[in-house]
Amino acid sequence: MSGVASSAPGATFEVERFEWTSDDRLELVGRWYGLRGRRFIRPMLDVEVDGARRRMLALLDHKPWAADEGDEWIAAFLWKGEPAELAGAELAVGPDLAVELPSPGSRAGARPAGRAKSRRRPAKRATIVREVRPSRPSPRDTELAAARLEVERLAAEVAAAQGEVAELRDELERARAAHAAESDDLGRRIAAEREAADGLRDELAAARKDAPAAEAALREREAAMRTQAATHAAELDEALRGRDEAARQRDAAMRQRDAALRDREAAVGERDAAAAAERESAVGERDAALEERAALQRERDAALRARAAMERELTAATRARDSARRERNAWMSRARLATAQRDGALTEIDEAAAAREAALGERTEAIAARDAAIREREAAVREREEAISERETALRERDVALRERNTVVHARDEATHTRDAVVHGPDAPAHAPDEARRARPSAPSAADHFVPSPISPGARGPALRVWAPRVAAVVALLLLVAIVALLIFWAT
């Protein structure tokens, strides 16, 4: 970025940065000096690209219509299309103040390969290409210049509004395409959810069909196991009762035998050896009986263990039945949950579609409001052009009235000359009218303010014809000033 020093006195603008901050944004940063209380209008950037002129109004992000002496001043401009090489750039901030800018720098982040980041360049003073400060400015020229600039600004705003409308239309088309794609995606998702729900429904129906058979099988198995357990328990109880009866009989026999042994020992004292042998034999038998009793006890314990094992199998079968019931209930719960989730998803989809339709309606209303505002602005521009045309018509009528007044004054001079000839007689010098004509100031001069005397009441008609266009022109001028003020107020 480079700048050209200005040698012109008065306002100066030092450019600190003029570059592409993004592909669609040009940003200008600098400082103003020598403004002396001037107030800017909305800045306008006029650039030349490929031999064609393009005008852009400053964005309202930084409020660039006010500048303080020496403070940082920022103006950003929206660029449509790809960034291009600018052959020239001119910034207009008022009807009498324009600045020629240097070429903008590269886009943000772009740097030549193999070079390190350079230091910030010092500010350059831009060239003031138009700064008009007449000693006595003409109101008509000032108003016409302001009107031209306002018309150009309005035309640029209309072009910007048309571009925004085109962008909104493109965005609406993109939104419609995205909405269609989302609708297709949602339709596919709904179909998939419906297929999954149908599968769950089929599985639930199959589970419901198989559940009675499974429960009947479980009940039959449980009844069979209970019958088998009861049979085993009865048999075990019968065996235990038989073993206990045999044990009691053996105990009774052993008691009788012990009594007989005691009687025999008391009766036969001398047969100790035989008695001892018999006693040892009885002890052996007793030991055999005890061993038999221990074997029977072991059989009873085995029967009890078998009974416990059968009870465990019965408990496991009961648990398996409960697990099957829980699985069936879980399947039914998942099926109900899937149905509820599908209904919730369908409700959310309907709500999203309604919200999208509402957003599209609001966007359509916003576009209609923008179109209405553009039409109102175009109507205001047409009214302003009509006011300017009426003012030019009034000026032309004033010129015609001035010419008519000069004609009346000339006729009056002729009448005066005739009257002097009649009053002074034929002896009046012939060159008196010429001298009087030369002594009379040229039109328009003091004759512009001529007031007929009471002696010549016939001159009142021309005076009215002279002043009526003036009054009409003043009224038209006031009306035009009011319209321009209203337009400026609306624009700001």
C-alpha angles and dihedrals in degrees: 000000000000135000136203119232115239123222095185114112123236125039118023132184123205112204113217098169134004111167149121108277090181139351091275103033135074116192128195122195124180147119131260125218132184097022095136097203099320119157120211130222119222104304119246125202117210113194136173118225121176092341094309128107122233127186126202131183119223118258118248094235095102099026092235098185094092126060129183124207110275096348123128111272121197130190125174126196129198114235120202118207132009119334111264139188110271116220092195141352130201127184118207117194098164143005091268103031127070131157128209109222130205121244113287121252126245123287120283112281094016113124130161113262117261095020127109123229108284126223121265111277119236119258118273126213112239123220118259102220098176126027114147118188108163118188091233108016116206111240091216093053091045092049093046092049091047090046092050091048091046091050090049090048091048090049090051090048090049089050090048090048090050089050090050090049090051090048090049090050091050090047090049090051090049090048090050091050091047089047090051091049091048090047090052091047091048089048091053091047091049090050090050091048090049091050090049090048090049090051091049089047090052091047090049091050091049090048090049090050093048095043097077092048091048091048091048091049090048091049092048091048091047091049091047092049091047091049091047091047091049090049092049091046092050092048091047092049091049091050091048091049091050091048091049091049091051090048091051091049091049090048091051091048090048091050091050090047092050090051091050090049091050091049091047093048090051094046098039110042096155095057094069095135093052091042090049090051091048089046091052089049090050089048089052091050089047091051089049089050090049091050089049089050090050090050090051089049090052090051089051091050090050090050090050090050090050089050090050090049090051090049089051090051089050090051091048090050089050090050091048089052091049090047090052089050091049091049090050090050090047091052090050091047092050090049092051090046092050090050091050092047091050091051090048091049091050090050092050090048091052091048092049091050091049091048091049091050089050091050090050089050091051091048090050090051090049091051090049090050090050091050090050091051090050090050091050091050091049089050090052090050090050091049090050092050089049090051090051090049091050090050092051089049090051090050091051090049089050091053090049090050090050091052090049090050091051088051090052091048090050090050089048090052090051090050091049091050090050091048092050089050090052093045099044095037129219091314093073112114113262094225095058095094091050092051091047089049091049091047091051112090117249119258127294097038133088088342087070088071096042113146116194115238122236088255091067107045090161090075093068093084094059090046090056090048088052098048098039094069089046093055090046091050091050091050091048090049092052090048091050091049090051092050092049091049091050091049092050090048091051092047094053 
